[in-house]
């Protein structure tokens, strides 16, 4: 599951909230994720495939870099509550794994994506061998919450620093 939040999300104006929500919904649809719409002041998206979750997180971090997001990705077993009205079906995750995903996100630097050890074990080959377009900024060997922290590199043609992690600037 992907948990994304910003330090000042409660202070966002309605335009920034709507833009963030629309971007999350669109990317979740593209990467076959399901958005939990019953979470305030953060975004929670769950997936069947952890690699899709990492890809969505990198795209969201690139597209919403001005919102200064902290993201965490965690893999675990949750129950899914389903709520149905006449015109819409909504799902919500139930269980302690959501809190763990939030804790993983809290370890991420602004503009980065922290990945739990459970998820990293499933996606490390994709990150290290694929054309992931990211900078592996940390490996936590003594943490139960996060294994690595990824910072997406800027899209081609964008000559700007995107990472605030330890003062690093990643340029293309």
PDB file of C-alpha atoms in Angstrom:
ATOM      1  CA  UNK A   1       0.000   0.000   0.000  1.00  0.00           C
ATOM      2  CA  UNK A   2       1.103   3.553  -0.718  1.00  0.00           C
ATOM      3  CA  UNK A   3       0.646   6.215   1.966  1.00  0.00           C
ATOM      4  CA  UNK A   4       1.319   9.822   0.891  1.00  0.00           C
ATOM      5  CA  UNK A   5       1.118  12.917   3.030  1.00  0.00           C
ATOM      6  CA  UNK A   6       2.489  16.442   3.279  1.00  0.00           C
ATOM      7  CA  UNK A   7       3.439  18.331   6.419  1.00  0.00           C
ATOM      8  CA  UNK A   8       1.082  21.178   5.597  1.00  0.00           C
ATOM      9  CA  UNK A   9      -1.750  19.240   3.931  1.00  0.00           C
ATOM     10  CA  UNK A  10      -4.336  20.597   6.393  1.00  0.00           C
ATOM     11  CA  UNK A  11      -3.469  24.116   5.228  1.00  0.00           C
ATOM     12  CA  UNK A  12      -3.856  23.440   1.505  1.00  0.00           C
ATOM     13  CA  UNK A  13      -6.424  25.434  -0.394  1.00  0.00           C
ATOM     14  CA  UNK A  14      -9.206  23.624  -2.228  1.00  0.00           C
ATOM     15  CA  UNK A  15      -7.384  23.871  -5.575  1.00  0.00           C
ATOM     16  CA  UNK A  16      -4.290  22.061  -4.251  1.00  0.00           C
ATOM     17  CA  UNK A  17      -6.457  19.409  -2.523  1.00  0.00           C
ATOM     18  CA  UNK A  18      -8.491  18.828  -5.690  1.00  0.00           C
ATOM     19  CA  UNK A  19      -5.351  18.690  -7.842  1.00  0.00           C
ATOM     20  CA  UNK A  20      -3.708  16.197  -5.482  1.00  0.00           C
ATOM     21  CA  UNK A  21      -6.849  14.037  -5.288  1.00  0.00           C
ATOM     22  CA  UNK A  22      -7.273  14.034  -9.078  1.00  0.00           C
ATOM     23  CA  UNK A  23      -3.615  13.095  -9.614  1.00  0.00           C
ATOM     24  CA  UNK A  24      -3.834  10.251  -7.086  1.00  0.00           C
ATOM     25  CA  UNK A  25      -7.067   8.924  -8.657  1.00  0.00           C
ATOM     26  CA  UNK A  26      -5.653   9.106 -12.199  1.00  0.00           C
ATOM     27  CA  UNK A  27      -2.341   7.443 -11.333  1.00  0.00           C
ATOM     28  CA  UNK A  28      -4.069   4.753  -9.258  1.00  0.00           C
ATOM     29  CA  UNK A  29      -6.267   3.922 -12.231  1.00  0.00           C
ATOM     30  CA  UNK A  30      -3.217   3.758 -14.544  1.00  0.00           C
ATOM     31  CA  UNK A  31      -1.333   1.442 -12.159  1.00  0.00           C
ATOM     32  CA  UNK A  32      -4.313  -0.736 -11.180  1.00  0.00           C
ATOM     33  CA  UNK A  33      -4.511   0.556  -7.614  1.00  0.00           C
ATOM     34  CA  UNK A  34      -7.565   1.233  -5.475  1.00  0.00           C
ATOM     35  CA  UNK A  35      -7.866   4.533  -3.627  1.00  0.00           C
ATOM     36  CA  UNK A  36      -9.121   4.473  -0.041  1.00  0.00           C
ATOM     37  CA  UNK A  37     -11.405   7.536   0.002  1.00  0.00           C
ATOM     38  CA  UNK A  38     -12.073   7.408   3.720  1.00  0.00           C
ATOM     39  CA  UNK A  39      -8.758   8.843   4.874  1.00  0.00           C
ATOM     40  CA  UNK A  40      -8.397  12.501   5.830  1.00  0.00           C
ATOM     41  CA  UNK A  41      -5.257  14.556   5.227  1.00  0.00           C
ATOM     42  CA  UNK A  42      -3.393  11.794   3.354  1.00  0.00           C
ATOM     43  CA  UNK A  43      -3.746   9.476   0.393  1.00  0.00           C
ATOM     44  CA  UNK A  44      -3.854   5.703   0.723  1.00  0.00           C
ATOM     45  CA  UNK A  45      -3.786   3.485  -2.358  1.00  0.00           C
ATOM     46  CA  UNK A  46      -3.609  -0.294  -2.286  1.00  0.00           C
ATOM     47  CA  UNK A  47      -2.409  -2.687  -4.983  1.00  0.00           C
ATOM     48  CA  UNK A  48      -2.179  -6.362  -5.832  1.00  0.00           C
ATOM     49  CA  UNK A  49       1.334  -5.877  -7.221  1.00  0.00           C
ATOM     50  CA  UNK A  50       4.031  -4.066  -5.169  1.00  0.00           C
ATOM     51  CA  UNK A  51       6.045  -3.068  -8.268  1.00  0.00           C
ATOM     52  CA  UNK A  52       3.008  -1.142  -9.545  1.00  0.00           C
ATOM     53  CA  UNK A  53       2.847   0.646  -6.217  1.00  0.00           C
ATOM     54  CA  UNK A  54       6.489   1.758  -6.498  1.00  0.00           C
ATOM     55  CA  UNK A  55       5.946   2.963 -10.075  1.00  0.00           C
ATOM     56  CA  UNK A  56       2.887   4.965  -9.064  1.00  0.00           C
ATOM     57  CA  UNK A  57       4.712   6.493  -6.101  1.00  0.00           C
ATOM     58  CA  UNK A  58       7.562   7.654  -8.344  1.00  0.00           C
ATOM     59  CA  UNK A  59       5.157   9.162 -10.868  1.00  0.00           C
ATOM     60  CA  UNK A  60       3.166  10.905  -8.122  1.00  0.00           C
ATOM     61  CA  UNK A  61       6.324  12.269  -6.516  1.00  0.00           C
ATOM     62  CA  UNK A  62       7.456  13.674  -9.891  1.00  0.00           C
ATOM     63  CA  UNK A  63       4.093  15.165 -10.842  1.00  0.00           C
ATOM     64  CA  UNK A  64       3.390  16.698  -7.432  1.00  0.00           C
ATOM     65  CA  UNK A  65       6.915  17.709  -6.415  1.00  0.00           C
ATOM     66  CA  UNK A  66       5.744  21.211  -5.501  1.00  0.00           C
ATOM     67  CA  UNK A  67       3.455  19.730  -2.805  1.00  0.00           C
ATOM     68  CA  UNK A  68       6.446  18.413  -0.787  1.00  0.00           C
ATOM     69  CA  UNK A  69       5.091  14.906  -0.202  1.00  0.00           C
ATOM     70  CA  UNK A  70       6.391  12.198   2.121  1.00  0.00           C
ATOM     71  CA  UNK A  71       5.544   8.717   0.857  1.00  0.00           C
ATOM     72  CA  UNK A  72       5.757   5.289   2.382  1.00  0.00           C
ATOM     73  CA  UNK A  73       5.187   1.893   0.809  1.00  0.00           C
ATOM     74  CA  UNK A  74       4.411  -1.109   2.975  1.00  0.00           C
ATOM     75  CA  UNK A  75       3.258  -4.647   2.228  1.00  0.00           C
ATOM     76  CA  UNK A  76       0.916  -6.457   4.569  1.00  0.00           C
ATOM     77  CA  UNK A  77      -2.412  -8.211   4.925  1.00  0.00           C
ATOM     78  CA  UNK A  78      -5.494  -6.067   5.537  1.00  0.00           C
ATOM     79  CA  UNK A  79      -9.222  -6.541   5.466  1.00  0.00           C
ATOM     80  CA  UNK A  80     -11.127  -4.544   2.874  1.00  0.00           C
ATOM     81  CA  UNK A  81     -14.396  -2.883   3.800  1.00  0.00           C
ATOM     82  CA  UNK A  82     -16.714  -2.288   0.863  1.00  0.00           C
ATOM     83  CA  UNK A  83     -19.330   0.455   0.868  1.00  0.00           C
ATOM     84  CA  UNK A  84     -21.914   0.617  -1.860  1.00  0.00           C
ATOM     85  CA  UNK A  85     -24.404   3.293  -2.793  1.00  0.00           C
ATOM     86  CA  UNK A  86     -26.653   3.418  -5.826  1.00  0.00           C
ATOM     87  CA  UNK A  87     -23.984   4.861  -8.073  1.00  0.00           C
ATOM     88  CA  UNK A  88     -20.657   4.131  -6.465  1.00  0.00           C
ATOM     89  CA  UNK A  89     -18.628   1.383  -4.829  1.00  0.00           C
ATOM     90  CA  UNK A  90     -15.901   2.451  -2.384  1.00  0.00           C
ATOM     91  CA  UNK A  91     -13.339   0.373  -0.540  1.00  0.00           C
ATOM     92  CA  UNK A  92     -11.421   1.057   2.639  1.00  0.00           C
ATOM     93  CA  UNK A  93      -8.559  -0.846   4.226  1.00  0.00           C
ATOM     94  CA  UNK A  94      -9.026  -2.059   7.788  1.00  0.00           C
ATOM     95  CA  UNK A  95      -6.180  -3.121  10.047  1.00  0.00           C
ATOM     96  CA  UNK A  96      -2.910  -2.118  11.682  1.00  0.00           C
ATOM     97  CA  UNK A  97      -0.931  -2.199   8.428  1.00  0.00           C
ATOM     98  CA  UNK A  98      -2.284   1.257   7.535  1.00  0.00           C
ATOM     99  CA  UNK A  99      -0.622   2.718  10.615  1.00  0.00           C
ATOM    100  CA  UNK A 100       2.614   0.969   9.676  1.00  0.00           C
ATOM    101  CA  UNK A 101       2.448   2.476   6.178  1.00  0.00           C
ATOM    102  CA  UNK A 102       1.991   5.912   7.760  1.00  0.00           C
ATOM    103  CA  UNK A 103       5.002   5.309  10.006  1.00  0.00           C
ATOM    104  CA  UNK A 104       7.094   4.285   6.996  1.00  0.00           C
ATOM    105  CA  UNK A 105       6.002   7.491   5.210  1.00  0.00           C
ATOM    106  CA  UNK A 106       7.046   9.525   8.244  1.00  0.00           C
ATOM    107  CA  UNK A 107      10.630   8.264   7.806  1.00  0.00           C
ATOM    108  CA  UNK A 108      10.819   9.617   4.234  1.00  0.00           C
ATOM    109  CA  UNK A 109      12.449  12.938   3.470  1.00  0.00           C
ATOM    110  CA  UNK A 110      10.392  15.463   1.556  1.00  0.00           C
ATOM    111  CA  UNK A 111      10.334  14.382  -2.082  1.00  0.00           C
ATOM    112  CA  UNK A 112      11.316  10.795  -1.303  1.00  0.00           C
ATOM    113  CA  UNK A 113       9.645   7.408  -0.959  1.00  0.00           C
ATOM    114  CA  UNK A 114      10.457   5.144   1.990  1.00  0.00           C
ATOM    115  CA  UNK A 115       9.965   1.429   1.380  1.00  0.00           C
ATOM    116  CA  UNK A 116       9.412  -1.117   4.157  1.00  0.00           C
ATOM    117  CA  UNK A 117      11.601  -4.242   4.349  1.00  0.00           C
ATOM    118  CA  UNK A 118       8.637  -6.454   3.370  1.00  0.00           C
ATOM    119  CA  UNK A 119       8.059  -4.487   0.177  1.00  0.00           C
ATOM    120  CA  UNK A 120      11.749  -4.001  -0.613  1.00  0.00           C
ATOM    121  CA  UNK A 121      12.244  -7.787  -0.577  1.00  0.00           C
ATOM    122  CA  UNK A 122       9.597  -8.031  -3.323  1.00  0.00           C
ATOM    123  CA  UNK A 123      10.728  -5.119  -5.540  1.00  0.00           C
ATOM    124  CA  UNK A 124      14.498  -4.793  -5.062  1.00  0.00           C
ATOM    125  CA  UNK A 125      15.343  -6.511  -8.349  1.00  0.00           C
ATOM    126  CA  UNK A 126      13.028  -4.120 -10.223  1.00  0.00           C
ATOM    127  CA  UNK A 127      14.629  -1.124  -8.529  1.00  0.00           C
ATOM    128  CA  UNK A 128      18.244  -2.223  -9.044  1.00  0.00           C
ATOM    129  CA  UNK A 129      18.038  -3.717 -12.540  1.00  0.00           C
ATOM    130  CA  UNK A 130      15.214  -1.824 -14.211  1.00  0.00           C
ATOM    131  CA  UNK A 131      15.168   1.642 -15.666  1.00  0.00           C
ATOM    132  CA  UNK A 132      13.533   2.928 -12.511  1.00  0.00           C
ATOM    133  CA  UNK A 133      14.653   6.537 -12.870  1.00  0.00           C
ATOM    134  CA  UNK A 134      15.382   6.924  -9.179  1.00  0.00           C
ATOM    135  CA  UNK A 135      18.219   7.527  -6.798  1.00  0.00           C
ATOM    136  CA  UNK A 136      18.601   5.020  -3.977  1.00  0.00           C
ATOM    137  CA  UNK A 137      19.421   7.406  -1.162  1.00  0.00           C
ATOM    138  CA  UNK A 138      19.522   5.221   1.925  1.00  0.00           C
ATOM    139  CA  UNK A 139      19.563   1.669   3.092  1.00  0.00           C
ATOM    140  CA  UNK A 140      18.421   1.204   6.678  1.00  0.00           C
ATOM    141  CA  UNK A 141      19.964  -1.946   8.092  1.00  0.00           C
ATOM    142  CA  UNK A 142      18.861  -1.248  11.662  1.00  0.00           C
ATOM    143  CA  UNK A 143      15.263  -0.165  11.076  1.00  0.00           C
ATOM    144  CA  UNK A 144      12.125  -2.252  11.250  1.00  0.00           C
ATOM    145  CA  UNK A 145      10.144   0.466   9.457  1.00  0.00           C
ATOM    146  CA  UNK A 146      12.074   1.358   6.312  1.00  0.00           C
ATOM    147  CA  UNK A 147      14.629  -0.499   4.217  1.00  0.00           C
ATOM    148  CA  UNK A 148      15.414   2.106   1.547  1.00  0.00           C
ATOM    149  CA  UNK A 149      14.463   5.594   0.535  1.00  0.00           C
ATOM    150  CA  UNK A 150      14.063   6.393  -3.166  1.00  0.00           C
ATOM    151  CA  UNK A 151      14.164   9.828  -4.731  1.00  0.00           C
ATOM    152  CA  UNK A 152      12.761   9.967  -8.274  1.00  0.00           C
ATOM    153  CA  UNK A 153      15.006  11.704 -10.773  1.00  0.00           C
ATOM    154  CA  UNK A 154      13.439  14.607 -12.648  1.00  0.00           C
ATOM    155  CA  UNK A 155      11.803  13.948 -16.006  1.00  0.00           C
ATOM    156  CA  UNK A 156      13.996  14.523 -19.062  1.00  0.00           C
ATOM    157  CA  UNK A 157      14.272  18.164 -19.939  1.00  0.00           C
ATOM    158  CA  UNK A 158      13.738  19.412 -16.374  1.00  0.00           C
ATOM    159  CA  UNK A 159      17.095  20.797 -15.203  1.00  0.00           C
ATOM    160  CA  UNK A 160      16.137  21.340 -11.559  1.00  0.00           C
ATOM    161  CA  UNK A 161      17.075  19.757  -8.275  1.00  0.00           C
ATOM    162  CA  UNK A 162      14.203  17.696  -6.885  1.00  0.00           C
ATOM    163  CA  UNK A 163      15.515  16.146  -3.697  1.00  0.00           C
ATOM    164  CA  UNK A 164      15.728  17.787  -0.316  1.00  0.00           C
ATOM    165  CA  UNK A 165      17.247  14.682   1.220  1.00  0.00           C
ATOM    166  CA  UNK A 166      20.398  15.696   3.083  1.00  0.00           C
ATOM    167  CA  UNK A 167      20.781  18.700   0.795  1.00  0.00           C
ATOM    168  CA  UNK A 168      21.299  16.576  -2.294  1.00  0.00           C
ATOM    169  CA  UNK A 169      20.236  17.867  -5.664  1.00  0.00           C
ATOM    170  CA  UNK A 170      19.752  15.345  -8.446  1.00  0.00           C
ATOM    171  CA  UNK A 171      20.349  16.816 -11.878  1.00  0.00           C
ATOM    172  CA  UNK A 172      19.923  15.309 -15.305  1.00  0.00           C
TER     173      UNK A 172
END
